[in-house]
Structures are given as C-alpha cells and as structure tokens.
Coordinates of N, CA and C in Angstrom, one line a residue:
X24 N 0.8 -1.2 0.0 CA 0.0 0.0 0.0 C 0.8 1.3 0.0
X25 N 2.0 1.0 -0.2 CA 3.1 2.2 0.1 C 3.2 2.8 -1.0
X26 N 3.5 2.2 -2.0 CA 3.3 2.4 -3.6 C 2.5 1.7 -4.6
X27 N 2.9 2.7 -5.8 CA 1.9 1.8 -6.8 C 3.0 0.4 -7.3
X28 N 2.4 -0.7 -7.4 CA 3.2 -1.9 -7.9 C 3.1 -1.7 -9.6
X29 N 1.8 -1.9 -9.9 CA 1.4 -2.3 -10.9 C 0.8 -1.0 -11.5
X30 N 1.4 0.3 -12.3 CA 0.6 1.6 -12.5 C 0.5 1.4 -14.2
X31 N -1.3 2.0 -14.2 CA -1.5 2.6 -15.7 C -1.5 1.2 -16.8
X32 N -2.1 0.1 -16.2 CA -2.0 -1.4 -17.0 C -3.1 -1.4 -17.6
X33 N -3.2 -1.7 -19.0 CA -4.5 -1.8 -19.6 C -4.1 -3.4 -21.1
X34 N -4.7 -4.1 -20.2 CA -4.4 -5.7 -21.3 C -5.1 -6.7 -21.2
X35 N -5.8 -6.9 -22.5 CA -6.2 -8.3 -22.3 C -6.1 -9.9 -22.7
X36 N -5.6 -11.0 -22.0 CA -6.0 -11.7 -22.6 C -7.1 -12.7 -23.0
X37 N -6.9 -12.6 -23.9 CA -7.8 -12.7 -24.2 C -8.5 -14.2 -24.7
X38 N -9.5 -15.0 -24.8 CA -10.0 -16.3 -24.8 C -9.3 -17.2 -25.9
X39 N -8.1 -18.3 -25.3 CA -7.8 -19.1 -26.5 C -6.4 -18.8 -26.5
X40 N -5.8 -17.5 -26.1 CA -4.6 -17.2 -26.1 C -3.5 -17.5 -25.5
X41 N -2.4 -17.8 -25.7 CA -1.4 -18.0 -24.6 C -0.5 -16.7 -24.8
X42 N 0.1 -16.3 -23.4 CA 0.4 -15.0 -23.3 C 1.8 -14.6 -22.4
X43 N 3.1 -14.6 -22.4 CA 3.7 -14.3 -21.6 C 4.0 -13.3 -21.0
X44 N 3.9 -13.4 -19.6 CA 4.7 -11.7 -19.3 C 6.3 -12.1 -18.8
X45 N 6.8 -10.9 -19.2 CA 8.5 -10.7 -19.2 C 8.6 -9.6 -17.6
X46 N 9.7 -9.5 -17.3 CA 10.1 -8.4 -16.4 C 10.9 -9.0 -15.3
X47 N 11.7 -7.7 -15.0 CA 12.4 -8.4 -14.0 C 12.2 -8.7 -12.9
X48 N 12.7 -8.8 -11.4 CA 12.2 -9.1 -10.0 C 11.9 -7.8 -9.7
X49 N 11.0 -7.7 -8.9 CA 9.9 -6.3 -8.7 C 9.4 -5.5 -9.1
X50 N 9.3 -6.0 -10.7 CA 8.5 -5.5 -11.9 C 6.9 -5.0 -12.1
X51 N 6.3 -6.3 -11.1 CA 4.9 -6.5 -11.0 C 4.7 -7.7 -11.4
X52 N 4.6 -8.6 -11.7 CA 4.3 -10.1 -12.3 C 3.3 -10.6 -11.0
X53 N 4.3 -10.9 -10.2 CA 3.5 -11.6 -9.0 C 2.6 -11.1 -8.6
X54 N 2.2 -9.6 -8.5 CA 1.2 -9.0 -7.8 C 0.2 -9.5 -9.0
X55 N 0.5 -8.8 -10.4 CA -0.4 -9.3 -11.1 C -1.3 -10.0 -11.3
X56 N -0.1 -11.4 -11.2 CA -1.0 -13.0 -10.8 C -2.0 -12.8 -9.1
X57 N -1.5 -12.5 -8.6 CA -2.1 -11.9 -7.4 C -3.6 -11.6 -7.5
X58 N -3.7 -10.4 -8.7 CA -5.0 -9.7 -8.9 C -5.5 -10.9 -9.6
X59 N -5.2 -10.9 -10.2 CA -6.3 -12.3 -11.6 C -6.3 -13.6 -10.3
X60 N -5.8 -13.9 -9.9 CA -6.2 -15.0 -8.6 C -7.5 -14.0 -7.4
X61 N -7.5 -12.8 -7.9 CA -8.4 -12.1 -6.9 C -8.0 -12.9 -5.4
X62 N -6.8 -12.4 -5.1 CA -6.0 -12.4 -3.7 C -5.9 -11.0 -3.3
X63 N -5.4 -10.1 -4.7 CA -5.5 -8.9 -4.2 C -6.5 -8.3 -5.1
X64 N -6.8 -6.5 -4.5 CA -7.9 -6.2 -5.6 C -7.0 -4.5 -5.9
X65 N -7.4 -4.2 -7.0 CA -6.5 -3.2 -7.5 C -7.2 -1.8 -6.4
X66 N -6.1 -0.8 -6.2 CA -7.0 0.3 -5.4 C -7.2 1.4 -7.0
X67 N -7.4 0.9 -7.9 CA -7.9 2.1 -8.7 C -8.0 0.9 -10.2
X68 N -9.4 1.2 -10.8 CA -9.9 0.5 -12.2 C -10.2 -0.9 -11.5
X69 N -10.3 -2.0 -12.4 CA -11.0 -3.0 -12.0 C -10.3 -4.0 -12.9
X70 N -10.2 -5.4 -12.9 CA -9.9 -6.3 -13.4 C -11.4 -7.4 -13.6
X71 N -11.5 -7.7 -15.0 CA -12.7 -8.4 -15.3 C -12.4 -9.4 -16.0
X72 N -13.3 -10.6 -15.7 CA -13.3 -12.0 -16.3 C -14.6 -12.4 -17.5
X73 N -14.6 -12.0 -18.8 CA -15.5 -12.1 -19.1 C -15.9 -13.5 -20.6
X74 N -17.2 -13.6 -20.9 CA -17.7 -14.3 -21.8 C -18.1 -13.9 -22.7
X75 N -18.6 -14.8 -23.6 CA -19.1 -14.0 -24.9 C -20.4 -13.2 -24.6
X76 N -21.4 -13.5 -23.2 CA -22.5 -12.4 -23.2 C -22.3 -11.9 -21.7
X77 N -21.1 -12.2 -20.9 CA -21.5 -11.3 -19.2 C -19.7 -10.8 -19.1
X78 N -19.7 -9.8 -18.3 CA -18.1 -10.1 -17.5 C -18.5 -9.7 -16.6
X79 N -17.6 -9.9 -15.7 CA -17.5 -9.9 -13.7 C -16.4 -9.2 -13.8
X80 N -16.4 -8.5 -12.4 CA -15.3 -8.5 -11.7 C -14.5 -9.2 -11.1
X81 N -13.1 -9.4 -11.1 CA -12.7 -10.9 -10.5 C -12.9 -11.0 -8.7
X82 N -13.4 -11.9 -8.6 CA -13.5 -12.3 -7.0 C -13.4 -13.6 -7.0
X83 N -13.1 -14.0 -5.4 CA -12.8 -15.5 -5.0 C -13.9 -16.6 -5.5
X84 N -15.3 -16.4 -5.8 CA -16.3 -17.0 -6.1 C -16.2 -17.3 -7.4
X85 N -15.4 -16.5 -8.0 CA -15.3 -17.1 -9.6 C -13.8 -17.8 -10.3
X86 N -12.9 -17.8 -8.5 CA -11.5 -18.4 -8.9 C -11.4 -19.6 -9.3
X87 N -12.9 -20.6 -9.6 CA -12.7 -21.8 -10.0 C -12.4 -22.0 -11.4
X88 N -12.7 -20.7 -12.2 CA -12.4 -20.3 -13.1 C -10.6 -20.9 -13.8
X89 N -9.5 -20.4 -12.8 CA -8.1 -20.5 -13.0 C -7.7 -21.8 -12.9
X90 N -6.3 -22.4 -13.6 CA -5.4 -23.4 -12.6 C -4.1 -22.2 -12.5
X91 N -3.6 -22.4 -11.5 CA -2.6 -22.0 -11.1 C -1.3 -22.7 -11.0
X92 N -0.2 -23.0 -11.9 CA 0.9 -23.6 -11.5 C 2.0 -22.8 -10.9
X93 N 2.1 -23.2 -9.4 CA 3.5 -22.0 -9.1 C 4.9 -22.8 -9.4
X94 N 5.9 -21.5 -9.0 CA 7.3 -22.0 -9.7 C 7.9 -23.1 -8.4
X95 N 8.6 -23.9 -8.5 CA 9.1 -24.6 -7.3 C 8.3 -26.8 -7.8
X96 N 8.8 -26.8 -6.3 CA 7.8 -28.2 -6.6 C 6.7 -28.4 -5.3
X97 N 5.9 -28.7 -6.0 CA 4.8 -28.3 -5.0 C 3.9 -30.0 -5.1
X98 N 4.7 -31.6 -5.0 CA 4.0 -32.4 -4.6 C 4.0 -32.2 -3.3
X99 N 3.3 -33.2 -2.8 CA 2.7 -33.7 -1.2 C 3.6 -34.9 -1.6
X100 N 3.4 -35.7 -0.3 CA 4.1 -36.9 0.2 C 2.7 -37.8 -0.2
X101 N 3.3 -38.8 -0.7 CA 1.9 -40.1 -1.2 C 2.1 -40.6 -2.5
X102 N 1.2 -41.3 -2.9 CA 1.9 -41.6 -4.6 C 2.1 -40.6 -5.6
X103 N 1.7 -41.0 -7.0 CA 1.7 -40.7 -7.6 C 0.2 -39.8 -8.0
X104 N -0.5 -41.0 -7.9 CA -2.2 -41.5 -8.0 C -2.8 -40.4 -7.0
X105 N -2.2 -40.3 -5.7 CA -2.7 -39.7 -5.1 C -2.7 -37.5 -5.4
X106 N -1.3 -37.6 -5.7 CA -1.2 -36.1 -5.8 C -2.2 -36.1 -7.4
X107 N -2.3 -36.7 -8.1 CA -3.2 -36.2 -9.0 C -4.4 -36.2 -9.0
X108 N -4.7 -37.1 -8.3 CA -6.6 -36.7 -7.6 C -6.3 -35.5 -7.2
X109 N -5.4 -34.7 -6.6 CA -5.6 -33.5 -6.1 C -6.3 -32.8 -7.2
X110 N -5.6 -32.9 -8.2 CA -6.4 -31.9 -9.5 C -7.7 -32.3 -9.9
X111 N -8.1 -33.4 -10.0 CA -9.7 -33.9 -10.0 C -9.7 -35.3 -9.0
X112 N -10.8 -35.2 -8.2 CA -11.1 -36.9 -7.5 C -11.4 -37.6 -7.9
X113 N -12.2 -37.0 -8.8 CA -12.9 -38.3 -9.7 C -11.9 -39.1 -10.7
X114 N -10.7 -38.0 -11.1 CA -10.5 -38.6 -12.4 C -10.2 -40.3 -12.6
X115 N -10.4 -40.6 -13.4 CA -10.0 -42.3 -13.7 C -8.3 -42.5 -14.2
X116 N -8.0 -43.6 -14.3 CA -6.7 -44.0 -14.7 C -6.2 -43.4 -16.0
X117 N -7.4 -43.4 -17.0 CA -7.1 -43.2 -18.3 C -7.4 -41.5 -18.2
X118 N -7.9 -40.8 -17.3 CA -7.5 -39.9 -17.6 C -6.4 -39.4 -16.9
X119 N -6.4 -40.2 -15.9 CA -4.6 -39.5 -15.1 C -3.5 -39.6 -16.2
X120 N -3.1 -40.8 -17.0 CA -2.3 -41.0 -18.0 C -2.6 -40.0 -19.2
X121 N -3.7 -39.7 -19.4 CA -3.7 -39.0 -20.7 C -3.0 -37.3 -19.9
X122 N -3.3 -37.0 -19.0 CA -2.9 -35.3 -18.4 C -1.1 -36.1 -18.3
X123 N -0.4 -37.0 -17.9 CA 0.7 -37.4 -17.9 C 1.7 -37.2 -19.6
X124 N 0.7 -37.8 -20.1 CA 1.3 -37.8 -21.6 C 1.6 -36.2 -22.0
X125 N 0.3 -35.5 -22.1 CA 0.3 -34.1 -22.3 C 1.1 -33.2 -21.9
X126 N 1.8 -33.8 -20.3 CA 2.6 -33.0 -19.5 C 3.8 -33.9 -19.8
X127 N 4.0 -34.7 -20.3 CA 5.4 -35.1 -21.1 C 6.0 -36.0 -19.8
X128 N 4.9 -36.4 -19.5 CA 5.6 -37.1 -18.0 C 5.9 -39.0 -18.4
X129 N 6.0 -39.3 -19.3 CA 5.5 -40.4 -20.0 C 6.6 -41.3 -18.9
X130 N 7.6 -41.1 -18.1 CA 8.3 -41.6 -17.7 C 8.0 -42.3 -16.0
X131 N 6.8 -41.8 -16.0 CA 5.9 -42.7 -15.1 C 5.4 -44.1 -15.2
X132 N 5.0 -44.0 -16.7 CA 4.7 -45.9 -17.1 C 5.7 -46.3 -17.0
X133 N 7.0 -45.7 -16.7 CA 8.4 -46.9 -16.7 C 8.9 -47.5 -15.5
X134 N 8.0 -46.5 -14.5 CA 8.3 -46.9 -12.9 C 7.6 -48.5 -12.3
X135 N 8.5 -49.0 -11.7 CA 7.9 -50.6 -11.6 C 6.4 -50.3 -10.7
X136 N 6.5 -49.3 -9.9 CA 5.0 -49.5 -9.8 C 4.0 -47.8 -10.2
X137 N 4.4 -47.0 -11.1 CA 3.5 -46.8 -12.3 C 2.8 -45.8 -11.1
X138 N 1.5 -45.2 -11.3 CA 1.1 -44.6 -10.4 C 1.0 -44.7 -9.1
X139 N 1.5 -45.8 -9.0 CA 1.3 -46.4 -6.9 C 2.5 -45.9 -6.6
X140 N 3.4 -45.2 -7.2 CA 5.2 -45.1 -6.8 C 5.3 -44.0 -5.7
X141 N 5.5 -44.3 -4.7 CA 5.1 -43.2 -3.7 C 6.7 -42.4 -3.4
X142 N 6.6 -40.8 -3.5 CA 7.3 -39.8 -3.2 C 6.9 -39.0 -1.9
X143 N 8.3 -38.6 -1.3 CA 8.1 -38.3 -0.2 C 7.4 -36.3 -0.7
X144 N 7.4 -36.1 0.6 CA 7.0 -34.1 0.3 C 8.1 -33.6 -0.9
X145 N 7.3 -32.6 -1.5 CA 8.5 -31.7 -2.0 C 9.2 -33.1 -3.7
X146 N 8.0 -34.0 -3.7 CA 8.5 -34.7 -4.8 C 9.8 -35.5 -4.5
X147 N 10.5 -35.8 -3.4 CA 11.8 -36.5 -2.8 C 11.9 -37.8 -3.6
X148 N 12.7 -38.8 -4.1 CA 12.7 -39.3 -5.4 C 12.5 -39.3 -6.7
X149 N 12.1 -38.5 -6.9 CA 12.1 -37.8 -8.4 C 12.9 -36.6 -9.0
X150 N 13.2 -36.2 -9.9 CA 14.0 -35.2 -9.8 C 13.4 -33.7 -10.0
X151 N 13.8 -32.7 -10.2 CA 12.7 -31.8 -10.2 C 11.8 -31.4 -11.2
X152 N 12.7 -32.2 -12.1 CA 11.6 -31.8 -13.5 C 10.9 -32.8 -13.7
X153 N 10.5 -33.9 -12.9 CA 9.9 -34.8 -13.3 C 8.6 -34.5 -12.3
X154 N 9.3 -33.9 -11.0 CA 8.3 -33.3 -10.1 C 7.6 -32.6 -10.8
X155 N 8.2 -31.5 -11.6 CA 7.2 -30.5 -12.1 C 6.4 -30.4 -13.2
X156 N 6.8 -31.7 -13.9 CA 5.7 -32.5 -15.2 C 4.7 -33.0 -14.3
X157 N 4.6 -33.6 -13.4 CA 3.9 -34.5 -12.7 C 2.2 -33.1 -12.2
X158 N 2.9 -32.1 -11.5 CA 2.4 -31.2 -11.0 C 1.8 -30.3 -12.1
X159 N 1.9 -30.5 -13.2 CA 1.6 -29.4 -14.5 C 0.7 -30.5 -15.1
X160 N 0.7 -32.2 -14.8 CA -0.2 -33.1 -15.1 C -1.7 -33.1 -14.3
X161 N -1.3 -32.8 -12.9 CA -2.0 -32.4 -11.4 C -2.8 -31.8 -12.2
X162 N -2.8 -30.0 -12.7 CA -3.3 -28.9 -13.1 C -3.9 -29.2 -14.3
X163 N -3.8 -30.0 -15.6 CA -4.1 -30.3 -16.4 C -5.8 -31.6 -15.9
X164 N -5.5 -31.9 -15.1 CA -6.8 -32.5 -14.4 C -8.3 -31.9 -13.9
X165 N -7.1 -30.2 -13.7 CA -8.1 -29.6 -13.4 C -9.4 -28.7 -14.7
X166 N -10.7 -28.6 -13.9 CA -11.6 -28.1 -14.7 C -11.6 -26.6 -15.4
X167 N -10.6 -25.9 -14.6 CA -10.4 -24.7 -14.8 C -9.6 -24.4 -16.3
X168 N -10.6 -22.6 -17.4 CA -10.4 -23.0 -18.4 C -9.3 -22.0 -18.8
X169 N -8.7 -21.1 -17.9 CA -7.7 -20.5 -17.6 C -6.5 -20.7 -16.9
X170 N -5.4 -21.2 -17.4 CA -4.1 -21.7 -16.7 C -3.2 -20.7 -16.8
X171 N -2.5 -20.3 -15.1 CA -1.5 -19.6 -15.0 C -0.2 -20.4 -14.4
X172 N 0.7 -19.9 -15.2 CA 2.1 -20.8 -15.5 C 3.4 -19.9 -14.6
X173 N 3.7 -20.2 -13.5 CA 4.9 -19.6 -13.0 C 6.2 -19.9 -12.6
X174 N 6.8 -19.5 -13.8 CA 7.9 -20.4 -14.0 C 7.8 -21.7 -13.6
X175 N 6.7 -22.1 -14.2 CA 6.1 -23.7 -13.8 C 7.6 -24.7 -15.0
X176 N 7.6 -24.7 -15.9 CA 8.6 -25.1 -16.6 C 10.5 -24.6 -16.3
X177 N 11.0 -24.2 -15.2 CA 12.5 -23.7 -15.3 C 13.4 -24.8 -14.9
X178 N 12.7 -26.3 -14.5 CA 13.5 -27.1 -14.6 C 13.8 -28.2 -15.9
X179 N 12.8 -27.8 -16.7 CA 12.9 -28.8 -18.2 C 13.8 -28.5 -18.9
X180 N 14.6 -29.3 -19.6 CA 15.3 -29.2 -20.6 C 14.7 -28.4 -21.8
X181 N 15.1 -27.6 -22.8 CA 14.4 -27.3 -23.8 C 13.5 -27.8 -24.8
X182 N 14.1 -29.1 -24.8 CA 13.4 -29.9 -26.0 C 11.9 -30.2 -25.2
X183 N 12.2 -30.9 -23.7 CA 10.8 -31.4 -23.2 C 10.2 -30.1 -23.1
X184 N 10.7 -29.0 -22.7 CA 9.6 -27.7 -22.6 C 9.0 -27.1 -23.9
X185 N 9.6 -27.7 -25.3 CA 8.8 -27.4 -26.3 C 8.0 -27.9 -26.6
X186 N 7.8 -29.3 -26.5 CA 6.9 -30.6 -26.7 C 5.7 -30.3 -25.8
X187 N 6.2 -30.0 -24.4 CA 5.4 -29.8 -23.8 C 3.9 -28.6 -24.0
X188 N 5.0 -27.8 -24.3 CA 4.0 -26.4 -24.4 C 3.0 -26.1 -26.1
X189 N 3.7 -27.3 -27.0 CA 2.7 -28.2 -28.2 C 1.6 -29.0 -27.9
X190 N 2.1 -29.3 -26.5 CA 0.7 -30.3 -26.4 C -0.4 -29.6 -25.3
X191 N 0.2 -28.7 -24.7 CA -0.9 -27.4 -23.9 C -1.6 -26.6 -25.0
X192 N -0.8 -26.3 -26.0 CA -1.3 -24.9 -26.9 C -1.8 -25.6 -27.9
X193 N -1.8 -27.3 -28.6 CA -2.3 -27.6 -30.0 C -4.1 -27.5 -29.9
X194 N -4.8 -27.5 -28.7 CA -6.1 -27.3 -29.2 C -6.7 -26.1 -28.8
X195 N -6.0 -25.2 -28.5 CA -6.4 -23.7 -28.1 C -7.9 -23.7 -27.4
X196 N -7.9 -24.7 -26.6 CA -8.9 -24.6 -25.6 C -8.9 -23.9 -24.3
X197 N -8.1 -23.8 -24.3 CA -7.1 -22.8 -23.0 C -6.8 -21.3 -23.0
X198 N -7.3 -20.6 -21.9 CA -6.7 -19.7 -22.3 C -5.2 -19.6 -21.0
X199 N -4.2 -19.6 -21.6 CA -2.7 -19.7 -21.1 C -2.1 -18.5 -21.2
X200 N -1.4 -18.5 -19.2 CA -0.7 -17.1 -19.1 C 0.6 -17.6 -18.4
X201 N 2.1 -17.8 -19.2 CA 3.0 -17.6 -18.5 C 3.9 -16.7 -17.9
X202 N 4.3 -16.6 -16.3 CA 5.5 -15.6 -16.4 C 6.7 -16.8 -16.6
X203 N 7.8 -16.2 -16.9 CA 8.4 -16.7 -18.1 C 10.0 -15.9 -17.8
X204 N 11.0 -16.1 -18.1 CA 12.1 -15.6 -18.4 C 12.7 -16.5 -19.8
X205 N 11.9 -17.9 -20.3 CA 12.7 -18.4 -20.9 C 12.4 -18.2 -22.5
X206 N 13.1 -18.0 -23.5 CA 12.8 -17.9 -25.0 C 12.7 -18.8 -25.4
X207 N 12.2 -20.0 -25.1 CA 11.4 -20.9 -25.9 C 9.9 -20.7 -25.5
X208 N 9.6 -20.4 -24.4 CA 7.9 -20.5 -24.0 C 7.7 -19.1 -24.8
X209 N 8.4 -18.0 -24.7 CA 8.0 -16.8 -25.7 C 7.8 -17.0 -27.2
X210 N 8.3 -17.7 -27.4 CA 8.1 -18.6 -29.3 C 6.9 -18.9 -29.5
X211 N 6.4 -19.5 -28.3 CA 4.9 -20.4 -28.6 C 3.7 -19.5 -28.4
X212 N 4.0 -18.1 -27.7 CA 3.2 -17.8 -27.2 C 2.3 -16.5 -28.2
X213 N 1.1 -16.1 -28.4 CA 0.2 -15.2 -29.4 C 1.0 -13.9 -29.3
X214 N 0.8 -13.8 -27.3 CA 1.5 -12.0 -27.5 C 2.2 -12.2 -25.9
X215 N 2.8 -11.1 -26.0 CA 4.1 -10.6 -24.7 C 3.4 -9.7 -24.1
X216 N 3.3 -9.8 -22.5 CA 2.9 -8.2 -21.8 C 4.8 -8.3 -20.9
X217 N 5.5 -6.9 -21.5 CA 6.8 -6.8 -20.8 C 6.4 -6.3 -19.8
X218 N 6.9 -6.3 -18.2 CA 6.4 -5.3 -17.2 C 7.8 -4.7 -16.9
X219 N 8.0 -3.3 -16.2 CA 9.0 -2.4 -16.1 C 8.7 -2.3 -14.8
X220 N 10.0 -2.3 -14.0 CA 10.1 -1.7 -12.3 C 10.2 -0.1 -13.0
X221 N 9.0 0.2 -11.8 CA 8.9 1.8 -11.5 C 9.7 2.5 -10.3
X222 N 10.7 3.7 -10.6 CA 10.9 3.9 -9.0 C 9.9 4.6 -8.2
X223 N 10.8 4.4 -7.0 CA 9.6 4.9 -5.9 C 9.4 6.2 -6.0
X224 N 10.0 6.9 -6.8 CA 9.8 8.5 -7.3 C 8.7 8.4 -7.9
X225 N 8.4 7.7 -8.6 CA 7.2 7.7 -9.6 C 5.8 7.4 -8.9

C-alpha cells in the first residue's frame, strides 16, 4: 500500500490465447497474478473475467475459473495416483495418464509400480523436473479454463519444454498465461505483456 506496484496497466488476454509476461524481480508479475487470482484487488480500475455475453469483476467466487501452477515443486508426500486426484477426484486411470502424456511425463509408465510409486513431500525421489511434469499433469486434471504458469517449466530441458507447451497450446482450448524468463515459452506464445520496475519516485 506504500506504492503503486502495478501503474497505468490496460491488457487483455484474451480467450484461447497463450500469453507471456517478461520483467524483472519487482517489476509487477506476482502481484499481477495476485489480482487475476483475486488475492488482491486493485485500489484504482477494475480487473474483469468475461464471456461471450456477461463479464465480472474478479472475486474468490469465480476463482474456480483459473489453474494455477507455481514456480518450485509443490507435490505432497503419497503416490503418484494420489497427488493427482488432487487436480480432480474423480478422475479415472485413463484420464490421469492422458494429463501425464500431455505433460510429457511419460516416464511414469516406466516406474515398476506406475502410479502407486510413492514420493516423499517436496517430490523426494524424483527429480525436479519430473516433479514439475507431474504437478503441471496435477493442473491439467483440473476443470479450470484459464491456466496460469509460473515459472512452472524452469526445470525442463528445452526440448521437453517445447513438446510440452505443443501439447498445452495444440487445441487452443485454454486460455494460457506464463510468467516466463525463458525464449522458448515466448516462441509459442500469441503475444508478450513486458512489465517495467517503476521507482519509488514515480
């Protein structure tokens, strides 16, 4: 509340799009994602979620709307099977493996026991990029038609983060928003929002 974070922002993305933003540390990104998570709410203009006939203003009642992937690894301790129910309960086997494939995680059918393979917190046994296919498989389960990406990919090699972000963006059912520092997710993506640190003069 000391200053403005985020001043004078007018952008949309918009349905179907994948979208990166760039900037450096203290730029605004995280607050951003902040507002569109409606965690925080802007103190001046409004941020809206809209359809082809209504828009809202963003609030917690309509955050079922988002997935959220944050940067880091963010399994639980339990199997495999289990951290992906987190993204749907219902889902069945064939659809946990199909969000697996999608998420380039294919190296789970090679584990002797396959989704029962239990990892400690923090993904312990796996390495981190296999953690963070797994967890971007998690999010892929989910029903939400808006996916925000945070630095959800900074452990994949290039090749698997191209493949990867082919198999998120080939049916443009999504609308996809990464923050990003890397030049291959900017390749794939419609358009760029750069964000700029302001000084505190400003």
């Amino acid at each position: 509340e000391e200053r403005d974070v985020v001043k004078s922002l007018t952008f949309e993305f918009y349905p179907g799009s994948c979208t990166a933003i760039l900037g450096e540390t203290g730029a605004g990104k995280t607050t951003l994602i902040r507002m569109i998570l409606a965690l925080i709410r802007p103190t001046s203009g409004n941020a809206y979620i809209y359809n082809k006939g209504n828009k809202h203003i963003l609030s917690p009642l309509i955050r079922c709307n988002f997935v959220y992937v944050p940067q880091g690894n963010t399994l639980l301790s339990g199997t495999i099977r289990e951290n992906l129910r987190l993204g749907r309960v219902e889902a069945t086997e064939e659809d946990m493996n199909s969000a697996l494939r999608q998420a380039c995680a294919d190296f789970v059918f090679s584990l002797p026991k396959g989704l029962d393979t239990v990892c400690s917190e923090s993904g312990g046994g796996l390495s981190e990029g296999q953690a963070q296919r797994i967890a971007i498989a998690r999010a892929l389960l989910r029903r939400g038609s808006i996916m925000l990406f945070d630095e959800a990919t900074s452990a994949l090699d290039p090749d698997t983060e191209r493949q990867l972000l082919k198999n998120i963006l080939d049916k443009h059912d999504k609308t996809v928003i990464f923050i990003t520092h890397r030049p291959a997710v900017v390749e794939y993506c419609d358009q760029t929002l750069h964000m700029e640190r302001i000084s505190q003069a400003n």
